[in-house]
Structures are given as structure tokens and as C-alpha cells.
Coordinates of C-alpha atoms and ligand atoms in Angstrom, one line a residue:
M1 CA 1.4 22.1 16.5
A2 CA 3.3 22.1 13.2
F3 CA 1.8 17.9 13.4
E4 CA -2.0 19.3 13.2
E5 CA -1.5 22.2 11.3
M6 CA -0.4 20.0 8.5
W7 CA -2.6 17.1 9.3
R8 CA -5.7 20.4 8.7
D9 CA -3.9 21.4 5.1
L10 CA -3.9 18.3 3.3
S11 CA -7.8 16.8 4.9
P12 CA -9.8 18.0 1.5
V13 CA -6.7 16.7 -0.6
G14 CA -9.3 14.1 -3.0
R15 CA -11.8 14.1 -0.3
S16 CA -15.0 12.9 -1.5
A17 CA -17.2 15.2 -0.6
S18 CA -20.4 11.7 -0.9
S19 CA -18.5 9.2 1.4
G20 CA -16.1 11.8 3.4
G21 CA -13.5 9.4 1.9
Y22 CA -10.3 9.9 -0.2
F23 CA -9.7 9.6 -4.5
R24 CA -5.9 10.2 -4.6
Q25 CA -4.4 8.0 -7.0
P26 CA -0.9 8.4 -8.7
W27 CA -1.2 10.8 -11.7
T28 CA -3.5 12.6 -11.0
S29 CA -4.6 16.3 -10.1
A30 CA -5.1 15.5 -6.1
E31 CA -1.3 13.6 -6.8
G32 CA -0.2 16.5 -8.1
E33 CA -1.5 19.1 -5.1
L34 CA -0.3 17.0 -2.9
R35 CA 3.6 16.0 -4.2
A36 CA 3.6 20.3 -4.0
W37 CA 2.2 20.0 0.1
F38 CA 5.4 18.0 0.2
A39 CA 7.6 20.0 -1.4
E40 CA 6.6 23.0 0.6
E41 CA 6.9 21.6 3.8
C42 CA 10.1 21.0 3.3
A43 CA 11.0 24.2 1.7
A44 CA 10.3 25.3 5.0
R45 CA 12.2 23.3 7.2
G46 CA 15.4 24.3 4.3
L47 CA 15.5 20.8 2.5
V48 CA 15.5 20.6 -1.5
V49 CA 12.7 18.4 -2.8
E50 CA 14.2 16.0 -5.6
T51 CA 11.1 14.4 -7.2
D52 CA 12.1 11.9 -9.6
G53 CA 10.7 11.0 -12.9
I54 CA 8.0 9.4 -11.9
G55 CA 7.5 11.6 -9.1
N56 CA 8.9 10.0 -6.3
Q57 CA 10.3 12.6 -3.9
V58 CA 12.9 13.0 -1.3
A59 CA 13.9 15.4 1.1
W60 CA 17.3 15.1 2.6
W61 CA 18.4 16.8 6.3
G62 CA 22.8 16.8 6.7
D63 CA 24.8 15.6 3.9
G64 CA 28.2 13.6 4.2
D65 CA 29.2 10.3 3.6
L66 CA 27.9 8.1 6.1
P67 CA 24.8 6.3 5.3
G68 CA 21.2 8.5 5.9
V69 CA 18.0 6.7 7.5
L70 CA 15.3 6.8 5.3
T71 CA 11.9 8.3 6.6
G72 CA 8.4 8.7 5.5
S73 CA 5.9 6.1 3.5
H74 CA 3.4 7.5 0.2
L75 CA 0.4 9.7 -0.6
D76 CA -1.8 8.5 -2.2
S77 CA -5.1 6.2 -1.7
V78 CA -7.0 3.2 -2.2
L79 CA -10.0 4.2 -4.0
D80 CA -12.3 6.0 -1.8
G81 CA -9.6 5.1 1.3
G82 CA -9.2 6.6 4.5
A83 CA -7.2 9.7 5.1
Y84 CA -4.1 7.9 7.6
D85 CA -2.9 5.5 5.3
G86 CA 0.0 6.1 3.8
P87 CA -0.3 10.3 4.5
L88 CA 0.1 9.6 9.0
G89 CA 3.3 8.0 7.6
V90 CA 4.9 11.7 5.6
V91 CA 3.3 13.7 8.0
S92 CA 4.7 12.0 11.4
A93 CA 8.1 12.1 9.5
L94 CA 8.3 15.7 8.7
A95 CA 7.1 16.5 12.1
A96 CA 9.4 13.8 13.4
I97 CA 11.8 16.6 11.9
D98 CA 10.5 19.7 13.6
T99 CA 10.9 17.6 17.0
L100 CA 14.7 16.1 16.8
R101 CA 15.6 20.2 15.9
A102 CA 13.7 21.7 18.5
R103 CA 15.9 18.9 21.2
G104 CA 19.1 20.6 19.4
V105 CA 19.2 17.3 17.9
Q106 CA 21.8 17.5 15.6
P107 CA 21.9 14.4 14.1
G108 CA 25.5 12.0 13.0
R109 CA 24.5 11.2 9.3
P110 CA 21.8 12.2 7.2
I111 CA 17.8 12.5 8.0
G112 CA 15.9 11.6 4.3
V113 CA 12.3 12.0 4.1
G114 CA 10.4 10.5 1.2
V115 CA 7.1 9.8 -0.6
F116 CA 6.3 6.9 -2.7
V117 CA 3.9 7.1 -5.6
E118 CA 1.7 4.0 -6.3
E119 CA 2.0 2.6 -3.0
E120 CA -1.6 1.1 -3.5
G121 CA -1.8 -0.4 -6.8
S122 CA -4.5 1.5 -6.4
R123 CA -4.5 2.3 -11.0
F124 CA -2.2 0.3 -12.0
G125 CA -2.7 -3.0 -10.6
R126 CA 0.9 -3.4 -9.3
A127 CA 1.8 -2.8 -5.1
C128 CA 4.6 -0.8 -4.4
L129 CA 5.1 0.3 -7.7
G130 CA 7.7 3.5 -6.9
S131 CA 9.5 1.8 -5.2
R132 CA 10.0 -1.7 -6.5
L133 CA 10.4 0.8 -9.5
V134 CA 13.7 2.8 -7.2
A135 CA 14.3 -0.9 -5.8
G136 CA 15.5 -2.2 -9.1
A137 CA 12.0 -5.2 -7.9
T138 CA 10.1 -4.2 -11.5
T139 CA 11.7 -2.5 -14.8
W140 CA 10.8 0.5 -16.2
E141 CA 10.7 -1.0 -19.4
E142 CA 7.8 -3.3 -18.1
A143 CA 5.9 -0.6 -16.1
R144 CA 5.7 1.5 -18.7
E145 CA 2.8 -0.9 -20.3
L146 CA 1.0 -1.2 -17.4
R147 CA -2.6 0.0 -18.0
D148 CA -4.9 1.7 -15.9
R149 CA -8.9 0.8 -16.0
A150 CA -9.6 3.9 -19.1
G151 CA -6.9 2.4 -20.9
V152 CA -4.1 5.1 -20.2
F153 CA -1.0 3.6 -20.4
L154 CA 1.3 4.2 -17.3
A155 CA 3.8 5.8 -19.7
D156 CA 1.2 8.3 -20.6
A157 CA -0.3 8.6 -17.8
V158 CA 3.3 9.4 -15.8
A159 CA 3.8 12.2 -18.8
A160 CA 0.3 13.5 -18.1
A161 CA 1.4 14.8 -14.9
G162 CA 4.4 16.5 -16.2
L163 CA 6.8 14.2 -15.5
D164 CA 9.8 12.3 -17.4
P165 CA 10.8 8.8 -16.7
S166 CA 14.0 9.5 -18.6
A167 CA 15.1 12.3 -16.1
G168 CA 15.9 8.8 -13.9
L169 CA 14.3 7.2 -11.1
L170 CA 15.6 8.0 -7.1
S171 CA 19.6 6.3 -6.4
L172 CA 18.6 4.3 -2.5
D173 CA 22.5 4.5 -1.6
R174 CA 22.2 6.7 0.5
V175 CA 19.9 4.8 2.2
G176 CA 21.8 2.6 5.0
T177 CA 18.2 2.0 6.7
F178 CA 15.1 2.8 6.6
V179 CA 11.3 3.7 9.6
E180 CA 8.0 3.5 7.6
L181 CA 6.1 4.4 10.4
H182 CA 1.9 3.7 9.8
V183 CA -1.3 3.6 10.5
E184 CA -1.9 0.1 12.0
Q185 CA -4.5 -1.6 9.9
G186 CA -6.5 -4.3 12.6
R187 CA -6.3 -4.0 16.6
D188 CA -3.6 -5.4 17.9
L189 CA -1.8 -2.0 19.0
V190 CA -6.3 -1.4 21.3
D191 CA -6.2 -5.2 21.8
R192 CA -2.2 -4.7 24.0
D193 CA -3.9 -1.6 25.0
V194 CA -0.9 0.9 23.1
P195 CA -0.6 3.8 21.0
V196 CA 3.3 2.1 19.3
G197 CA 4.1 -0.5 18.6
L198 CA 7.3 -1.7 15.8
A199 CA 6.6 -4.9 13.0
S200 CA 8.1 -8.2 13.3
E201 CA 6.9 -9.1 9.8
I202 CA 4.7 -8.7 6.4
W203 CA 2.5 -11.3 5.4
P204 CA 2.7 -12.9 1.6
H205 CA 0.4 -11.1 -0.4
G206 CA -0.5 -10.9 -4.4
R207 CA -3.3 -10.3 -6.6
W208 CA -5.2 -12.4 -9.7
R209 CA -7.2 -11.5 -12.2
F210 CA -9.7 -14.1 -12.4
D211 CA -11.1 -14.0 -16.1
F212 CA -14.8 -16.4 -16.6
A213 CA -15.7 -15.9 -20.2
G214 CA -19.5 -17.6 -21.1
Q215 CA -21.3 -17.4 -23.7
A216 CA -23.3 -14.0 -23.9
N217 CA -27.3 -14.8 -24.4
H218 CA -31.2 -13.9 -23.4
A219 CA -32.2 -13.1 -19.6
G220 CA -35.8 -14.5 -20.3
T221 CA -36.0 -16.5 -23.0
T222 CA -31.9 -19.0 -22.2
R223 CA -33.6 -21.9 -20.2
M224 CA -31.5 -21.8 -16.8
E225 CA -29.6 -25.6 -18.0
D226 CA -29.0 -23.6 -21.8
R227 CA -27.0 -21.0 -20.2
H228 CA -22.9 -20.7 -20.5
D229 CA -23.5 -17.8 -17.2
P230 CA -20.1 -16.9 -16.1
M231 CA -21.8 -15.3 -12.8
L232 CA -22.1 -18.7 -11.5
T233 CA -18.8 -19.1 -12.1
Y234 CA -17.5 -16.5 -10.9
A235 CA -19.7 -16.3 -7.2
M236 CA -18.6 -19.8 -6.5
T237 CA -15.2 -18.7 -7.4
A238 CA -15.4 -16.3 -4.1
L239 CA -17.8 -18.3 -1.8
A240 CA -15.4 -21.3 -2.1
A241 CA -11.8 -18.0 -1.8
N242 CA -13.8 -16.8 1.3
K243 CA -13.9 -20.4 2.9
Q244 CA -10.5 -21.5 1.9
A245 CA -9.4 -19.0 3.3
R246 CA -12.0 -19.7 6.8
L247 CA -10.9 -23.5 7.5
A248 CA -7.0 -22.0 6.4
E249 CA -6.0 -18.8 9.3
Q250 CA -5.7 -17.3 6.2
R251 CA -7.4 -14.1 3.9
A252 CA -8.8 -14.0 0.7
T253 CA -11.0 -11.1 -0.8
F254 CA -13.0 -10.5 -4.0
G255 CA -12.7 -6.2 -3.8
R256 CA -12.8 -5.9 -7.0
I257 CA -15.4 -6.9 -10.7
A258 CA -16.0 -5.9 -14.1
V259 CA -19.1 -7.3 -16.2
E260 CA -19.6 -7.4 -20.3
P261 CA -21.8 -6.1 -21.2
N262 CA -22.7 -5.4 -18.5
G263 CA -26.3 -5.2 -19.2
T264 CA -29.4 -6.6 -16.9
N265 CA -31.8 -8.8 -19.1
A266 CA -28.7 -10.6 -20.5
V267 CA -26.0 -13.3 -19.6
P268 CA -23.2 -11.7 -18.9
S269 CA -20.1 -13.4 -21.3
L270 CA -17.7 -12.2 -18.9
V271 CA -16.7 -11.6 -16.1
T272 CA -12.9 -10.2 -14.6
A273 CA -12.9 -10.5 -10.5
W274 CA -9.6 -9.9 -8.9
L275 CA -8.6 -11.6 -6.3
D276 CA -6.6 -10.0 -2.8
A277 CA -4.8 -13.4 -1.4
R278 CA -2.4 -13.1 1.8
A279 CA -0.9 -15.8 3.5
S280 CA 1.1 -16.2 7.0
S281 CA 3.8 -17.5 4.8
N282 CA 4.8 -18.4 1.3
A283 CA 3.8 -21.8 0.9
A284 CA 0.6 -21.5 2.6
L285 CA -0.4 -17.8 -0.3
A286 CA 1.0 -20.9 -2.9
D287 CA -1.5 -23.9 -1.9
M288 CA -4.6 -21.6 -0.9
V289 CA -4.9 -20.2 -4.3
A290 CA -4.2 -23.2 -6.1
A291 CA -7.1 -24.7 -4.0
I292 CA -9.3 -21.9 -5.2
E293 CA -7.7 -22.0 -8.6
R294 CA -8.6 -25.9 -8.5
Q295 CA -12.5 -25.1 -7.0
A296 CA -13.3 -22.0 -10.0
E297 CA -11.5 -24.7 -12.7
D298 CA -14.4 -27.5 -11.4
R299 CA -17.0 -25.4 -11.7
A300 CA -16.2 -24.0 -15.2
G301 CA -17.1 -26.9 -16.8
R302 CA -20.0 -28.0 -15.2
D303 CA -21.0 -24.3 -16.2
G304 CA -19.2 -24.2 -19.9
T305 CA -17.5 -21.3 -18.9
A306 CA -13.7 -20.9 -19.0
L307 CA -11.5 -19.7 -16.8
V308 CA -8.0 -18.3 -17.2
V309 CA -5.8 -16.8 -14.2
T310 CA -3.8 -14.1 -14.3
P311 CA -1.3 -13.1 -10.8
E312 CA -0.7 -8.9 -11.4
S313 CA 1.2 -8.3 -8.1
V314 CA 2.8 -10.8 -5.5
S315 CA 5.1 -9.9 -2.9
G316 CA 7.0 -12.6 -0.7
S317 CA 6.7 -12.8 2.7
V318 CA 8.8 -10.0 4.8
A319 CA 11.2 -10.3 7.6
F320 CA 12.1 -7.4 9.2
D321 CA 15.6 -7.1 10.5
A322 CA 14.8 -8.5 13.7
D323 CA 18.0 -7.3 15.6
L324 CA 17.0 -4.1 14.4
A325 CA 13.3 -4.7 16.1
T326 CA 14.5 -5.4 18.7
R327 CA 16.5 -2.8 19.4
L328 CA 14.6 0.5 18.6
A329 CA 11.5 -1.8 20.6
G330 CA 13.6 -1.7 23.8
L331 CA 13.8 2.5 22.7
G332 CA 9.9 2.8 24.3
G333 CA 9.2 -0.4 25.1
W334 CA 7.2 -1.4 22.0
P335 CA 5.2 -4.5 21.6
V336 CA 6.6 -5.5 18.2
I337 CA 3.7 -7.4 15.8
P338 CA 3.0 -8.9 12.4
T339 CA 1.0 -7.2 10.1
Q340 CA -1.2 -8.4 7.2
A341 CA -0.5 -5.3 4.8
G342 CA 1.9 -4.7 2.5
H343 CA 4.4 -1.7 2.1
D344 CA 6.9 0.2 0.5
A345 CA 8.7 -1.0 3.2
G346 CA 8.8 -3.8 2.4
I347 CA 10.4 -3.6 -0.7
L348 CA 13.4 -1.7 0.6
S349 CA 14.0 -4.8 3.8
D350 CA 13.7 -7.5 0.5
A351 CA 16.5 -4.6 -2.1
G352 CA 18.5 -6.0 1.3
I353 CA 17.8 -2.7 3.4
P354 CA 17.7 -2.9 7.5
T355 CA 14.3 -1.4 7.5
A356 CA 11.7 -0.9 10.4
M357 CA 8.7 0.2 10.7
V358 CA 6.2 1.8 13.9
F359 CA 2.3 1.3 14.5
V360 CA 0.3 4.2 15.6
R361 CA -2.6 2.9 17.1
N362 CA -5.7 2.6 15.1
P363 CA -9.0 2.5 17.5
T364 CA -11.4 0.3 15.6
G365 CA -8.9 -1.2 12.8
V366 CA -11.3 0.2 10.4
S367 CA -8.3 0.3 7.0
H368 CA -8.8 1.3 2.9
S369 CA -12.2 2.4 4.3
P370 CA -13.5 6.6 4.6
D371 CA -13.8 4.7 8.5
E372 CA -9.9 4.6 9.2
R373 CA -9.7 6.7 11.9
A374 CA -6.6 7.8 14.7
E375 CA -6.0 9.5 17.6
T376 CA -4.2 13.1 17.8
A377 CA -3.1 12.5 21.2
D378 CA -1.7 8.6 19.5
C379 CA -0.3 10.4 16.0
L380 CA 1.4 12.8 18.4
A381 CA 2.9 10.4 20.9
G382 CA 4.0 8.0 16.5
V383 CA 5.9 11.2 16.0
E384 CA 7.8 11.3 19.3
A385 CA 8.7 7.4 19.3
L386 CA 9.7 8.6 15.5
A387 CA 12.2 11.4 17.0
D388 CA 13.7 8.8 19.8
V389 CA 13.8 6.2 16.6
L390 CA 16.0 8.5 14.2
A391 CA 17.9 10.0 17.0
E392 CA 18.7 6.5 18.3
L393 CA 19.6 5.8 14.0
T394 CA 22.0 8.9 13.7
R395 CA 23.2 9.4 16.9
S396 CA 27.7 9.5 16.4
G397 CA 29.1 6.6 17.0
N398 CA 25.9 5.0 16.6
P399 CA 25.2 2.3 14.0
A400 CA 22.2 3.3 11.3
Ligands
GLV1 C1 -1.3 -2.4 1.2 O1 -2.2 -1.4 2.1 C2 -1.7 -3.9 0.8 O2 -1.2 -4.2 2.0 O3 -3.1 -3.8 0.5
MN2 MN1 -3.2 0.9 2.2
MN3 MN1 -0.5 2.4 3.4

């Protein structure tokens, strides 16, 4: 079965022997292998892959002047991520083309399969960087100055991967509609007892860097009342963020910190912590982040530390094309559900492209973790659903 073979081929790439999770960071050798794998799979189907100057890829089946339907997702992962977040959408897109061909479908408009780079923002901190650049939501002039944790500039990382941004970026001119299939990252479909759903909206979300500066000092000789300890300000801020989010039924997470000098027997001089916050509306998100910031400032005042907050990646709410979702949901009686996770589909939707998402049930809801799972039978149901969606959108005479 093509889906299972592709899945098997991908499974060792970037996999950690210790955790079983994936490290498929953009512009690394693991990602290079994934890009080559995608090109081979397309070639095996007689599709020619275009790779743009930063590594985004697309292959089109069919040509002609009608706007095409693009499907696909991303192949990069979060640090120590799961196998499904991203790759499921790419493998399912290729498998859906096989299914359409096996059904004898001749699409009345082109179908593209695409892969966007650095969707997770795991290396350069900007979520959906590849699709943002393609859609013009971020410029290369600004992005090239981003640095990874080792201080490498994006422009240098891209060049080191053998890519040349001056070759240009993918064009979205041919894209009339975008459909992204994705593993569900919650338990909505489990609770509804259905393998497949469609997306209604993406919650607004973002990342804010909190720099807490204090005074380095001796852990033994400095009296507790004489300290300016940024770890305390950070710790209280993490608790405050959790409380704010729980009270407002929103989401707030500090999942990453860096401490300087990071020594056991010294009060730190600097703690940098990244807040990931998500809420059900743009206003609720702004309110929650402002409340967390206020509490952090207040505590910094009492600790004698200094706080600087910098937004690093902010995405407003996305409402997917409701008519499109209703029309496609009707094909299988699938539920239409919201998500709190960001996706390239949100960027393309913001760019004015009618966009839909197909979700595949995740039996535990766990994601961004080595424990992320989907049953093979559900993945195959997802492929069938995607094939149905693509057939509907490309049937001669149908609107895309
Ligand atoms: C992407 O997966 C995100 O929501 O962080
Ligand atoms: Mn993800
Ligand atoms: Mn994803």
C-alpha cells in the first residue's frame, strides 16, 4: 500500500534513538533528506518538482489556465516532535493523487502537492516562515536577519543548505484553493467518535520573548533579601500565565527558557523565557498577554529586576471559508471543528486564498511530542477524504 510504504520510508529520518521523537529542523541534513524524498516520490508519479530559493516545494499534476487546487503541508518538526504533525499531510496528498488515478479521475483543473519550510518556527522562531514568505506576509529582507539558537543568520542557514534565495520564491498565482490535511492535535474527533473532520477556524496565537535581567551574585554569601534574582521573577510569571489562561479558558505556556550564566552556585544574571499564548479572539489574546506582562512587571519591581518583552511571532485569528467548509463537510458528513494550533493553511487563508483543512483523528490528542499517534485505518480514511475533496474541487464545471 503506497501510504504505508511512504510512511515506512520516512520513519527513520531525523528520529532520535533515545526518545523516538523527531528532530527535523529546517535547513539541516534531516530536512535535506526529506526534501530529496519528496522529489523522488513526485518523480515516481511523473510530477516535476519545483524547489524555490528557500526550500519550499511544489509539484503540479495537470496544467491549463484554470486556478489549481494546492494540497500538502510541512515536513519539519518541533524539537523532539511526533511523526504525524506535517508529514501526514504531505504523504496523504501524494497518496490521494494515487487514489484519484486509481479511480480513473481526470481532474478538470490542476492539482498541486506542496511542502512549506519551517512551519514550526522551531529554528528561527517565526511560525509558518516558508508560507509567510511565499504569501508576502514577511519579507526576505526582514527574515534574513533572524538568528537561530547558535546565532546563525537565516540567510546563512539557507545558503549552507545549498539553496539560493535570489532564485525567488514559489508563486501562489496558480493556487485557486488550498487544502491542508493534518493530524488533529486535540481530542475533538475522539469525543465525536469520527475519524475525519474539517476546520472552521484557528485561534489567534503568538510567541513573546521575556528577558528578565537581574544581578549575578554568589549563591552562598548573598543574603536572600539582598538578591536581584531574575529566576524568581520568571517563576512567578510562569505561575501567573498559567493562572490567567485557566481563568479565561485560554492557553499560556512557557516551554523554553535560557539562563545566564546557568551555573548552580550563582544567582543568574539573565533569564530569557518564551511565552506561547493562544486565545479564542484577538482581543482576548491581547488582554491575556497584557495581564501577564503587568504581573511580570509588578513582580520585577519587587525583585529589583528588569523586564523587556518582545513579540517574536504573532498570528491573528483565522476563519476558514465557511461556504467551502460546509460544502466539503457535506461530502462525508464530517464535523467542522476549531483548532488552537497554527498551520500554513492559516497563512494562505489570510492571503485571500479560499482554504480548507481536513483533520485526522488522534487517539490520545497528544501532539508536539514523540507520543503523537494516528491509527493507520484513520490515516487511510483521511486519504480517501482528501481524494474526495480534491475530486469535488477539480470536477469539470465545479467551482474550485
Ligand atoms: C504549530 O504547530 C503550532 O501551533 O505551534
Ligand atoms: Mn506543529
Ligand atoms: Mn503542523
